[in-house]
GROMACS .gro file of C-alpha atoms in nm:
model
  391
    1MET     CA    1  -0.806  -0.799  -0.167
    2ILE     CA    2  -0.443  -0.741  -0.264
    3GLU     CA    3  -0.219  -0.923  -0.017
    4ARG     CA    4  -0.044  -0.670   0.206
    5ASP     CA    5   0.319  -0.712   0.309
    6ILE     CA    6   0.237  -0.624   0.670
    7THR     CA    7  -0.015  -0.909   0.716
    8LYS     CA    8   0.220  -1.160   0.875
    9ARG     CA    9   0.346  -0.909   1.128
   10LEU     CA   10  -0.011  -0.803   1.211
   11THR     CA   11  -0.130  -1.156   1.285
   12THR     CA   12   0.180  -1.238   1.490
   13LEU     CA   13   0.148  -0.929   1.708
   14PHE     CA   14  -0.225  -0.982   1.763
   15GLY     CA   15  -0.139  -1.308   1.937
   16GLN     CA   16   0.122  -1.136   2.156
   17TYR     CA   17  -0.066  -0.827   2.277
   18PRO     CA   18  -0.420  -0.746   2.398
   19PHE     CA   19  -0.430  -0.471   2.134
   20VAL     CA   20  -0.278  -0.399   1.796
   21THR     CA   21  -0.302  -0.041   1.675
   22VAL     CA   22  -0.270   0.027   1.301
   23THR     CA   23  -0.217   0.388   1.196
   24GLY     CA   24  -0.162   0.539   0.855
   25PRO     CA   25  -0.303   0.782   0.598
   26ARG     CA   26  -0.666   0.782   0.506
   27GLN     CA   27  -0.735   0.533   0.224
   28SER     CA   28  -0.410   0.343   0.283
   29GLY     CA   29  -0.614   0.025   0.329
   30LYS     CA   30  -0.626  -0.007   0.710
   31THR     CA   31  -0.991  -0.108   0.733
   32THR     CA   32  -0.976  -0.346   0.438
   33LEU     CA   33  -0.667  -0.515   0.581
   34CYS     CA   34  -0.799  -0.555   0.935
   35ARG     CA   35  -1.141  -0.685   0.830
   36ALA     CA   36  -0.981  -0.934   0.589
   37VAL     CA   37  -0.726  -1.061   0.843
   38PHE     CA   38  -0.975  -1.080   1.133
   39PRO     CA   39  -1.312  -1.168   0.975
   40ASP     CA   40  -1.450  -1.309   1.303
   41LEU     CA   41  -1.409  -0.983   1.494
   42GLN     CA   42  -1.699  -0.740   1.513
   43TYR     CA   43  -1.640  -0.410   1.336
   44THR     CA   44  -1.737  -0.056   1.431
   45ASN     CA   45  -1.634   0.279   1.284
   46LEU     CA   46  -1.614   0.590   1.503
   47GLU     CA   47  -1.623   0.808   1.192
   48ALA     CA   48  -2.000   0.751   1.196
   49PRO     CA   49  -2.160   1.023   1.413
   50ASP     CA   50  -2.406   0.789   1.584
   51ARG     CA   51  -2.136   0.538   1.679
   52ARG     CA   52  -1.911   0.818   1.799
   53ASP     CA   53  -2.190   0.964   2.012
   54PHE     CA   54  -2.263   0.622   2.163
   55ALA     CA   55  -1.897   0.571   2.251
   56GLU     CA   56  -1.865   0.918   2.403
   57SER     CA   57  -2.187   0.917   2.604
   58ASP     CA   58  -2.189   0.554   2.722
   59PRO     CA   59  -1.842   0.398   2.680
   60ARG     CA   60  -1.919   0.093   2.894
   61GLY     CA   61  -2.241   0.024   2.705
   62PHE     CA   62  -2.063   0.075   2.375
   63LEU     CA   63  -1.791  -0.177   2.462
   64ALA     CA   64  -2.039  -0.428   2.607
   65GLN     CA   65  -2.210  -0.469   2.270
   66LEU     CA   66  -1.881  -0.550   2.100
   67GLY     CA   67  -1.847  -0.892   2.262
   68ASP     CA   68  -1.511  -1.056   2.324
   69GLY     CA   69  -1.319  -0.845   2.076
   70ALA     CA   70  -1.357  -0.605   1.786
   71ILE     CA   71  -1.201  -0.384   1.523
   72ILE     CA   72  -1.254  -0.021   1.623
   73ASP     CA   73  -1.191   0.211   1.330
   74GLU     CA   74  -1.070   0.573   1.363
   75ILE     CA   75  -1.023   0.548   1.739
   76GLN     CA   76  -0.870   0.900   1.753
   77HIS     CA   77  -1.224   1.042   1.741
   78VAL     CA   78  -1.293   0.915   2.095
   79PRO     CA   79  -0.954   0.898   2.273
   80GLU     CA   80  -1.132   0.875   2.611
   81LEU     CA   81  -1.245   0.527   2.509
   82LEU     CA   82  -0.889   0.399   2.543
   83SER     CA   83  -0.897   0.416   2.923
   84TYR     CA   84  -1.210   0.198   2.932
   85LEU     CA   85  -1.051  -0.041   2.682
   86GLN     CA   86  -0.745  -0.073   2.903
   87VAL     CA   87  -0.952  -0.167   3.209
   88LEU     CA   88  -1.158  -0.415   3.008
   89ALA     CA   89  -0.851  -0.580   2.856
   90ASP     CA   90  -0.680  -0.606   3.195
   91GLU     CA   91  -0.987  -0.772   3.344
   92ARG     CA   92  -0.993  -1.033   3.068
   93GLY     CA   93  -0.620  -1.088   3.095
   94ARG     CA   94  -0.553  -1.232   2.748
   95ASN     CA   95  -0.400  -1.130   2.417
   96GLY     CA   96  -0.578  -1.082   2.086
   97GLN     CA   97  -0.873  -0.870   2.196
   98PHE     CA   98  -0.897  -0.547   1.997
   99VAL     CA   99  -0.760  -0.406   1.673
  100LEU     CA  100  -0.761  -0.027   1.668
  101THR     CA  101  -0.704   0.195   1.365
  102GLY     CA  102  -0.642   0.566   1.328
  103SER     CA  103  -0.526   0.823   1.076
  104GLU     CA  104  -0.377   1.091   1.302
  105GLN     CA  105  -0.041   0.975   1.420
  106PHE     CA  106   0.071   1.226   1.686
  107ARG     CA  107  -0.263   1.271   1.861
  108LEU     CA  108  -0.328   0.899   1.859
  109SER     CA  109   0.023   0.815   1.977
  110ASP     CA  110  -0.013   1.051   2.273
  111ALA     CA  111  -0.347   0.899   2.373
  112ILE     CA  112  -0.215   0.544   2.343
  113GLY     CA  113   0.099   0.632   2.536
  114GLN     CA  114  -0.117   0.746   2.827
  115SER     CA  115  -0.368   0.459   2.830
  116LEU     CA  116  -0.232   0.152   2.652
  117ALA     CA  117   0.143   0.170   2.715
  118GLY     CA  118   0.282  -0.183   2.712
  119ARG     CA  119  -0.052  -0.330   2.608
  120THR     CA  120  -0.057  -0.256   2.236
  121ALA     CA  121   0.170  -0.323   1.942
  122LEU     CA  122   0.196  -0.033   1.700
  123LEU     CA  123   0.199  -0.076   1.324
  124ARG     CA  124   0.195   0.184   1.048
  125LEU     CA  125   0.031   0.100   0.717
  126LEU     CA  126   0.125   0.328   0.430
  127PRO     CA  127  -0.019   0.311   0.077
  128PHE     CA  128   0.092   0.016  -0.138
  129SER     CA  129   0.458  -0.080  -0.159
  130LEU     CA  130   0.613  -0.139  -0.500
  131ALA     CA  131   0.548  -0.514  -0.464
  132GLU     CA  132   0.186  -0.459  -0.361
  133ARG     CA  133   0.136  -0.216  -0.648
  134GLU     CA  134   0.268  -0.477  -0.888
  135ARG     CA  135   0.015  -0.731  -0.755
  136THR     CA  136  -0.267  -0.507  -0.880
  137GLY     CA  137  -0.135  -0.543  -1.236
  138ALA     CA  138  -0.049  -0.172  -1.252
  139SER     CA  139   0.225  -0.052  -1.483
  140GLY     CA  140   0.581  -0.066  -1.354
  141ALA     CA  141   0.690   0.227  -1.571
  142ILE     CA  142   0.853   0.494  -1.355
  143ASP     CA  143   0.656   0.783  -1.501
  144ASP     CA  144   0.329   0.600  -1.437
  145ILE     CA  145   0.435   0.517  -1.081
  146ILE     CA  146   0.506   0.885  -1.016
  147TYR     CA  147   0.182   0.999  -1.178
  148SER     CA  148  -0.059   0.748  -1.023
  149GLY     CA  149   0.113   0.686  -0.690
  150PHE     CA  150   0.030   0.407  -0.449
  151TYR     CA  151  -0.314   0.462  -0.297
  152PRO     CA  152  -0.496   0.125  -0.307
  153ARG     CA  153  -0.831   0.254  -0.428
  154ILE     CA  154  -0.681   0.424  -0.734
  155LEU     CA  155  -0.496   0.109  -0.836
  156ASP     CA  156  -0.762  -0.147  -0.735
  157GLN     CA  157  -1.041   0.031  -0.920
  158GLY     CA  158  -0.843   0.178  -1.206
  159LEU     CA  159  -0.941   0.536  -1.120
  160GLU     CA  160  -0.805   0.833  -1.310
  161PRO     CA  161  -0.528   0.952  -1.076
  162ARG     CA  162  -0.569   1.326  -1.121
  163GLN     CA  163  -0.942   1.314  -1.047
  164ALA     CA  164  -0.906   1.072  -0.755
  165LEU     CA  165  -0.612   1.255  -0.596
  166GLY     CA  166  -0.788   1.588  -0.641
  167ASP     CA  167  -1.094   1.452  -0.462
  168TYR     CA  168  -0.871   1.305  -0.192
  169PHE     CA  169  -0.695   1.635  -0.132
  170GLU     CA  170  -1.010   1.846  -0.125
  171THR     CA  171  -1.181   1.604   0.114
  172TYR     CA  172  -0.871   1.604   0.332
  173VAL     CA  173  -0.859   1.984   0.346
  174GLU     CA  174  -1.229   2.022   0.415
  175ARG     CA  175  -1.246   1.750   0.682
  176ASP     CA  176  -0.917   1.674   0.854
  177VAL     CA  177  -0.740   2.008   0.823
  178ARG     CA  178  -1.033   2.204   0.963
  179ARG     CA  179  -1.057   1.969   1.261
  180LEU     CA  180  -0.685   1.939   1.330
  181GLY     CA  181  -0.574   2.297   1.299
  182GLY     CA  182  -0.866   2.534   1.299
  183ILE     CA  183  -0.721   2.688   0.984
  184ARG     CA  184  -0.923   2.985   0.864
  185ASN     CA  185  -0.735   3.070   0.546
  186LEU     CA  186  -0.779   2.746   0.349
  187SER     CA  187  -0.659   2.901   0.022
  188ALA     CA  188  -0.327   2.993   0.187
  189PHE     CA  189  -0.301   2.642   0.329
  190ARG     CA  190  -0.361   2.490  -0.016
  191LEU     CA  191  -0.081   2.708  -0.154
  192PHE     CA  192   0.142   2.600   0.134
  193VAL     CA  193   0.088   2.230   0.054
  194ARG     CA  194   0.164   2.289  -0.315
  195LEU     CA  195   0.482   2.471  -0.218
  196CYS     CA  196   0.578   2.170  -0.006
  197ALA     CA  197   0.536   1.951  -0.316
  198GLY     CA  198   0.771   2.183  -0.502
  199ARG     CA  199   1.034   2.123  -0.233
  200VAL     CA  200   1.032   1.743  -0.238
  201GLY     CA  201   1.380   1.613  -0.165
  202GLN     CA  202   1.509   1.954  -0.055
  203LEU     CA  203   1.635   2.069   0.283
  204LEU     CA  204   1.346   2.204   0.486
  205ASN     CA  205   1.356   2.583   0.527
  206LEU     CA  206   1.045   2.691   0.716
  207SER     CA  207   1.124   3.062   0.688
  208SER     CA  208   1.144   3.042   0.310
  209LEU     CA  209   0.839   2.816   0.289
  210GLY     CA  210   0.634   3.046   0.509
  211SER     CA  211   0.746   3.356   0.321
  212ASP     CA  212   0.649   3.210  -0.015
  213ALA     CA  213   0.309   3.109   0.126
  214GLY     CA  214   0.257   3.452   0.281
  215VAL     CA  215   0.250   3.327   0.641
  216SER     CA  216   0.481   3.351   0.939
  217HIS     CA  217   0.752   3.102   1.031
  218THR     CA  218   0.538   2.995   1.329
  219THR     CA  219   0.233   2.932   1.111
  220ALA     CA  220   0.443   2.739   0.860
  221ARG     CA  221   0.565   2.515   1.143
  222GLU     CA  222   0.209   2.459   1.267
  223TRP     CA  223   0.085   2.375   0.918
  224LEU     CA  224   0.372   2.136   0.857
  225THR     CA  225   0.285   1.958   1.182
  226ILE     CA  226  -0.072   1.917   1.057
  227LEU     CA  227   0.057   1.762   0.734
  228GLU     CA  228   0.277   1.523   0.932
  229THR     CA  229   0.001   1.437   1.178
  230SER     CA  230  -0.230   1.334   0.896
  231TYR     CA  231   0.036   1.135   0.708
  232VAL     CA  232   0.070   1.367   0.409
  233VAL     CA  233   0.439   1.456   0.445
  234PHE     CA  234   0.734   1.333   0.647
  235GLN     CA  235   1.080   1.462   0.728
  236LEU     CA  236   1.392   1.258   0.654
  237PRO     CA  237   1.646   1.340   0.927
  238PRO     CA  238   2.014   1.408   0.859
  239PHE     CA  239   2.258   1.139   0.967
  240HIS     CA  240   2.461   1.228   1.274
  241ALA     CA  241   2.808   1.084   1.300
  242ASN     CA  242   3.105   1.145   1.525
  243ILE     CA  243   3.336   1.255   1.247
  244ARG     CA  244   3.536   1.570   1.191
  245LYS     CA  245   3.294   1.712   0.943
  246ARG     CA  246   3.031   1.984   0.970
  247LEU     CA  247   2.705   1.813   0.884
  248VAL     CA  248   2.379   1.984   0.793
  249LYS     CA  249   2.116   1.979   1.065
  250SER     CA  250   1.803   2.043   0.859
  251PRO     CA  251   1.581   1.751   0.753
  252LYS     CA  252   1.458   1.688   0.400
  253LEU     CA  253   1.091   1.697   0.304
  254TYR     CA  254   0.902   1.414   0.131
  255PHE     CA  255   0.544   1.303   0.068
  256TYR     CA  256   0.414   0.966   0.186
  257ASP     CA  257   0.255   0.926  -0.159
  258VAL     CA  258   0.438   1.050  -0.466
  259GLY     CA  259   0.116   1.058  -0.669
  260LEU     CA  260  -0.028   1.322  -0.439
  261ALA     CA  261   0.290   1.529  -0.472
  262ALA     CA  262   0.267   1.501  -0.853
  263TYR     CA  263  -0.098   1.611  -0.844
  264LEU     CA  264  -0.010   1.912  -0.629
  265LEU     CA  265   0.263   2.007  -0.878
  266GLY     CA  266  -0.001   2.026  -1.150
  267ILE     CA  267   0.109   1.715  -1.339
  268GLU     CA  268  -0.186   1.604  -1.551
  269SER     CA  269  -0.056   1.298  -1.732
  270GLU     CA  270   0.208   1.028  -1.726
  271GLN     CA  271   0.365   1.183  -2.036
  272GLN     CA  272   0.414   1.514  -1.855
  273VAL     CA  273   0.626   1.343  -1.588
  274ALA     CA  274   0.901   1.257  -1.837
  275THR     CA  275   0.994   1.622  -1.899
  276HIS     CA  276   0.904   1.769  -1.563
  277PRO     CA  277   1.195   1.950  -1.393
  278LEU     CA  278   1.119   1.773  -1.063
  279ARG     CA  279   1.111   1.421  -1.208
  280GLY     CA  280   1.439   1.336  -1.034
  281ALA     CA  281   1.312   1.462  -0.698
  282LEU     CA  282   0.986   1.267  -0.738
  283PHE     CA  283   1.179   0.950  -0.824
  284GLU     CA  284   1.384   1.007  -0.510
  285ASN     CA  285   1.057   1.042  -0.316
  286VAL     CA  286   0.947   0.700  -0.443
  287VAL     CA  287   1.267   0.535  -0.321
  288VAL     CA  288   1.276   0.703   0.021
  289ALA     CA  289   0.908   0.630   0.087
  290GLU     CA  290   0.961   0.268  -0.020
  291ALA     CA  291   1.241   0.234   0.237
  292LEU     CA  292   1.000   0.359   0.504
  293LYS     CA  293   0.733   0.110   0.395
  294HIS     CA  294   0.988  -0.171   0.404
  295ARG     CA  295   1.063  -0.095   0.768
  296PHE     CA  296   0.704  -0.031   0.874
  297ASN     CA  297   0.577  -0.351   0.710
  298GLN     CA  298   0.812  -0.544   0.936
  299GLY     CA  299   0.694  -0.357   1.245
  300LEU     CA  300   1.023  -0.169   1.276
  301GLN     CA  301   1.118   0.190   1.345
  302PRO     CA  302   1.220   0.394   1.036
  303ASN     CA  303   1.600   0.410   1.088
  304VAL     CA  304   1.646   0.603   0.764
  305ALA     CA  305   1.842   0.924   0.711
  306PHE     CA  306   2.051   1.114   0.457
  307PHE     CA  307   2.408   1.245   0.470
  308ARG     CA  308   2.525   1.590   0.371
  309ASP     CA  309   2.819   1.794   0.495
  310SER     CA  310   2.882   2.167   0.471
  311ARG     CA  311   3.081   2.124   0.149
  312GLY     CA  312   2.796   1.951  -0.032
  313LEU     CA  313   2.909   1.588  -0.006
  314GLU     CA  314   2.585   1.394   0.003
  315CYS     CA  315   2.432   1.048   0.011
  316ASP     CA  316   2.059   1.037  -0.060
  317LEU     CA  317   1.965   0.755   0.176
  318LEU     CA  318   2.129   0.578   0.468
  319TYR     CA  319   1.932   0.269   0.569
  320GLU     CA  320   2.029   0.130   0.909
  321THR     CA  321   2.003  -0.241   0.984
  322GLY     CA  322   2.132  -0.471   1.254
  323SER     CA  323   2.431  -0.554   1.035
  324GLY     CA  324   2.532  -0.198   0.947
  325VAL     CA  325   2.427   0.092   0.729
  326ARG     CA  326   2.342   0.066   0.360
  327ALA     CA  327   2.438   0.379   0.168
  328ILE     CA  328   2.208   0.435  -0.130
  329GLU     CA  329   2.243   0.686  -0.413
  330ILE     CA  330   1.924   0.762  -0.607
  331LYS     CA  331   1.937   0.856  -0.977
  332SER     CA  332   1.636   0.881  -1.206
  333GLY     CA  333   1.839   0.850  -1.524
  334ALA     CA  334   1.814   0.530  -1.728
  335THR     CA  335   2.188   0.511  -1.800
  336VAL     CA  336   2.451   0.436  -1.537
  337ALA     CA  337   2.721   0.706  -1.527
  338SER     CA  338   3.060   0.671  -1.361
  339ASP     CA  339   3.004   0.981  -1.146
  340TYR     CA  340   2.712   0.804  -0.974
  341PHE     CA  341   2.971   0.635  -0.751
  342THR     CA  342   3.197   0.927  -0.661
  343ALA     CA  343   3.007   1.070  -0.365
  344LEU     CA  344   2.888   0.725  -0.258
  345ASN     CA  345   3.245   0.598  -0.227
  346ARG     CA  346   3.357   0.906  -0.035
  347VAL     CA  347   3.070   0.872   0.212
  348GLY     CA  348   3.153   0.503   0.251
  349GLU     CA  349   3.510   0.596   0.342
  350LEU     CA  350   3.394   0.858   0.593
  351LEU     CA  351   3.140   0.643   0.775
  352PRO     CA  352   3.279   0.318   0.921
  353ALA     CA  353   2.923   0.193   0.983
  354VAL     CA  354   2.854   0.165   0.607
  355SER     CA  355   2.843  -0.207   0.527
  356GLY     CA  356   2.701  -0.190   0.175
  357LYS     CA  357   2.654   0.055  -0.110
  358ALA     CA  358   2.399   0.070  -0.388
  359VAL     CA  359   2.275   0.290  -0.667
  360VAL     CA  360   1.902   0.279  -0.743
  361TYR     CA  361   1.843   0.422  -1.089
  362GLY     CA  362   1.578   0.464  -1.356
  363GLY     CA  363   1.702   0.192  -1.590
  364THR     CA  364   1.620  -0.177  -1.611
  365ASP     CA  365   1.951  -0.366  -1.583
  366ARG     CA  366   2.126  -0.485  -1.269
  367GLN     CA  367   2.501  -0.449  -1.232
  368ARG     CA  368   2.753  -0.558  -0.975
  369ARG     CA  369   3.050  -0.325  -0.939
  370SER     CA  370   3.353  -0.410  -0.722
  371ASP     CA  371   3.193  -0.282  -0.402
  372CYS     CA  372   2.856  -0.147  -0.511
  373GLU     CA  373   2.528  -0.283  -0.648
  374VAL     CA  374   2.337  -0.106  -0.923
  375VAL     CA  375   1.968  -0.192  -0.929
  376PRO     CA  376   1.654  -0.067  -1.102
  377LEU     CA  377   1.363   0.052  -0.890
  378SER     CA  378   1.215  -0.299  -0.892
  379GLY     CA  379   1.534  -0.427  -0.727
  380LEU     CA  380   1.526  -0.189  -0.431
  381THR     CA  381   1.384  -0.448  -0.190
  382SER     CA  382   1.678  -0.680  -0.253
  383VAL     CA  383   1.913  -0.399  -0.149
  384LEU     CA  384   1.715  -0.325   0.166
  385GLY     CA  385   1.691  -0.693   0.261
  386GLN     CA  386   1.504  -0.843   0.556
  387ASP     CA  387   1.578  -0.680   0.890
  388GLY     CA  388   1.379  -0.913   1.111
  389GLY     CA  389   1.064  -0.844   1.312
  390GLY     CA  390   1.021  -0.606   1.598
  391THR     CA  391   0.783  -0.377   1.774
   0.00000   0.00000   0.00000
């Protein structure tokens, strides 16, 4: 198994809470991670119909056969089980009892909030980080990163990305989307998701998105919620500051995995990425998603945003830490241009909280300007730094 960056945080929290709950997209490696880190715990998967039926019809009997502790996979299928787990854990009165996993973030979060509040640590495991991807021996070329993405199975087993991501998407639509949303018009939903991929890195406009997909604004909002619930897309919020500037209020749209976005855009090879008109937006998606992974792998809240005012002054990524805000400009070009720093410096002057500035670009060299770092994609982690643990 490829060593996951979140492992240390997972083991620490398991010793501090009765439960640890790990959520994330399907095939992000949750089961593999938990079984590797806790080999002595029994394992059961509620995706299996017979196990799910057992848990639903006889929760006490189901838990009794798990012994002193267990890994319970896809717990969102039987949310009622959480109340029985809470009683059992309270009776035992010790930490390190159960590891729960799930792939539906909002539904699972609501259920946990009602039953396990204060008793479970919450972790989110996304597909591989850049460092984890490198450990597989995969190419570090930007176009290959965009084309193949970060799903562990594709990289571990050397699968052809287009085939594997196509299978992933179709399985997702047929299984999760039907269950989550009761969507009848699957062809319209598929179009909607592809249109989302075409808007990576753009301000979210649900009216425009719905119109292009041939559905109402309300339906577009519902469908977007389904995509967020199942860890397909996320919204990057705008930064709010008490300054005399009119700031945009709309979030930006990104995919948790850039490879899936590339597949949905119809990209069929690494070579096609190089000339694709959305290459810059996809590169930006890689960087923003990596910042999220960096926070999540430390057990921290996202604390990421972007800045844009009504006149178009923009900073692609603001990364908050305990020591201030790091302002990051994202450029896919391989050559550093002087205008890369113009907006970054103006934003730094406007926001007193900015304690560091960086440009992440598509080249290979590192540079140190007077008050700004310039790093290739592989140097992003050094810009983000270590923020410390948390829950």
